Coordinates of C-alpha atoms in Angstrom, one line a residue:
X1 CA 79.3 61.2 106.7
X2 CA 82.5 58.6 108.5
X3 CA 83.6 55.2 107.4
X4 CA 84.4 54.1 110.6
X5 CA 82.7 55.2 114.2
X6 CA 84.2 54.0 117.5
X7 CA 81.6 53.9 120.2
X8 CA 82.9 53.6 123.8
X9 CA 80.3 52.1 126.3
X10 CA 80.4 52.3 130.0
X11 CA 78.5 49.0 131.1
X12 CA 77.2 51.4 134.6
X13 CA 75.6 54.4 132.4
X14 CA 74.3 51.4 129.4
X15 CA 71.0 53.9 128.4
X16 CA 73.5 56.8 127.4
X17 CA 75.3 54.0 125.6
X18 CA 72.5 53.0 123.8
X19 CA 71.7 56.1 122.5
X20 CA 75.1 56.8 121.3
X21 CA 75.2 53.5 118.8
X22 CA 71.5 54.8 117.5
X23 CA 73.8 58.4 117.0
X24 CA 76.0 56.8 115.8
X25 CA 74.1 54.9 112.5
X26 CA 73.0 58.3 111.5
X27 CA 76.6 59.7 111.3
X28 CA 77.8 56.7 109.8
X29 CA 78.1 56.5 105.8
X30 CA 76.4 54.1 103.7
X31 CA 78.1 50.6 104.8
X32 CA 80.0 52.2 107.3
X33 CA 81.9 50.0 110.3
X34 CA 80.7 51.1 113.8
X35 CA 82.8 49.4 116.8
X36 CA 81.3 48.8 120.1
X37 CA 84.1 48.6 122.8
X38 CA 84.1 48.7 126.3
X39 CA 87.1 48.3 128.5
X40 CA 87.0 46.4 131.2
X41 CA 89.5 48.0 134.2
X42 CA 92.6 45.7 134.8
X43 CA 92.2 43.9 138.6
X44 CA 95.7 44.8 140.1
X45 CA 98.0 42.1 141.2
X46 CA 97.8 42.2 144.9
X47 CA 94.1 42.6 145.3
X48 CA 93.9 39.4 142.0
X49 CA 94.7 36.8 143.9
X50 CA 92.0 37.7 146.4
X51 CA 89.5 37.1 144.2
X52 CA 88.1 34.2 142.6
X53 CA 89.9 32.6 139.9
X54 CA 88.3 34.1 136.2
X55 CA 86.5 36.6 137.4
X56 CA 88.1 38.9 134.6
X57 CA 87.6 36.6 132.4
X58 CA 83.8 36.0 133.0
X59 CA 83.8 39.8 133.5
X60 CA 84.9 40.2 129.9
X61 CA 82.7 37.1 128.7
X62 CA 79.5 39.1 130.2
X63 CA 80.0 42.6 128.8
X64 CA 81.1 41.3 125.5
X65 CA 77.6 39.2 125.7
X66 CA 75.7 42.7 126.4
X67 CA 77.1 44.4 123.6
X68 CA 76.8 41.9 121.2
X69 CA 72.9 42.3 122.4
X70 CA 72.5 46.0 121.5
X71 CA 74.3 45.4 118.5
X72 CA 72.1 42.7 117.5
X73 CA 68.7 45.1 119.0
X74 CA 70.0 48.2 116.6
X75 CA 69.6 46.0 113.6
X76 CA 73.0 46.9 112.1
X77 CA 75.9 45.1 112.2
X78 CA 78.8 46.2 114.3
X79 CA 81.7 44.9 115.4
X80 CA 82.1 44.1 119.2
X81 CA 85.5 44.6 121.0
X82 CA 86.0 43.9 124.7
X83 CA 89.5 44.6 126.1
X84 CA 91.1 44.8 129.6
X85 CA 93.0 48.4 130.1
X86 CA 93.0 52.1 131.3
X87 CA 90.0 53.6 129.5
X88 CA 90.9 56.4 127.9
X89 CA 94.1 54.7 126.7
X90 CA 92.5 51.8 124.9
X91 CA 90.0 53.9 123.6
X92 CA 92.6 55.4 122.0
X93 CA 94.5 52.2 120.9
X94 CA 91.5 51.0 119.1
X95 CA 90.9 54.4 117.5
X96 CA 94.4 54.1 115.7
X97 CA 94.2 50.3 115.0
X98 CA 90.9 50.7 113.6
X99 CA 92.1 54.0 111.5
X100 CA 88.6 55.4 113.0
X101 CA 87.6 58.4 111.8
X102 CA 84.4 59.1 114.9
X103 CA 84.7 58.7 118.1
X104 CA 81.4 59.4 120.2
X105 CA 81.3 59.2 123.7
X106 CA 79.3 59.8 126.6
X107 CA 80.3 62.4 129.3
X108 CA 78.9 62.3 132.8
X109 CA 78.8 65.2 135.4
X110 CA 82.6 65.8 136.6
X111 CA 82.6 64.8 139.9
X112 CA 85.5 66.7 142.3
X113 CA 88.1 64.2 141.0
X114 CA 87.6 64.7 137.4
X115 CA 88.5 68.5 138.1
X116 CA 91.9 66.9 139.0
X117 CA 92.7 64.1 136.8
X118 CA 90.0 65.0 133.6
X119 CA 87.7 62.4 133.0
X120 CA 88.2 59.8 130.2
X121 CA 85.9 61.6 127.7
X122 CA 88.4 64.9 128.3
X123 CA 91.3 62.6 127.7
X124 CA 90.1 61.2 124.4
X125 CA 89.3 64.6 123.5
X126 CA 92.8 65.8 124.4
X127 CA 94.9 62.7 122.7
X128 CA 92.4 61.3 119.9
X129 CA 94.2 61.9 116.1
X130 CA 90.3 61.9 115.1
X131 CA 87.1 63.7 115.6
X132 CA 85.2 63.3 118.6
X133 CA 81.7 63.6 119.6
X134 CA 81.5 64.2 123.3
X135 CA 77.3 63.4 124.0
X136 CA 76.0 64.6 127.8

């Protein structure tokens, strides 16, 4: 059993994320810490100029509220973390900061670009310093 489990959730694939929350509860030890994480991609400066002020902040707050609702619906205490940045780098940073033993991450059917660049799940698997469970 694991003491600290990180569950990165892609808000575009919420059903898979909710399933991974349930899975995390079964992999966690009694009194384990489960962290729900979403990474909101940074908006490049050249694009941010044309967007309404506060858009990124509103997106982060809305995502945090949605993750908090998922955590509450699970019936377990879970930490909720929403950050901005690049997905795989941020997932690895949070895992290191929180001394995570297990990352449970969803993997989607790869598109052509994934064969050239690699998916977020693949990058996390290659670079994580802890166990990673990839759920398809």
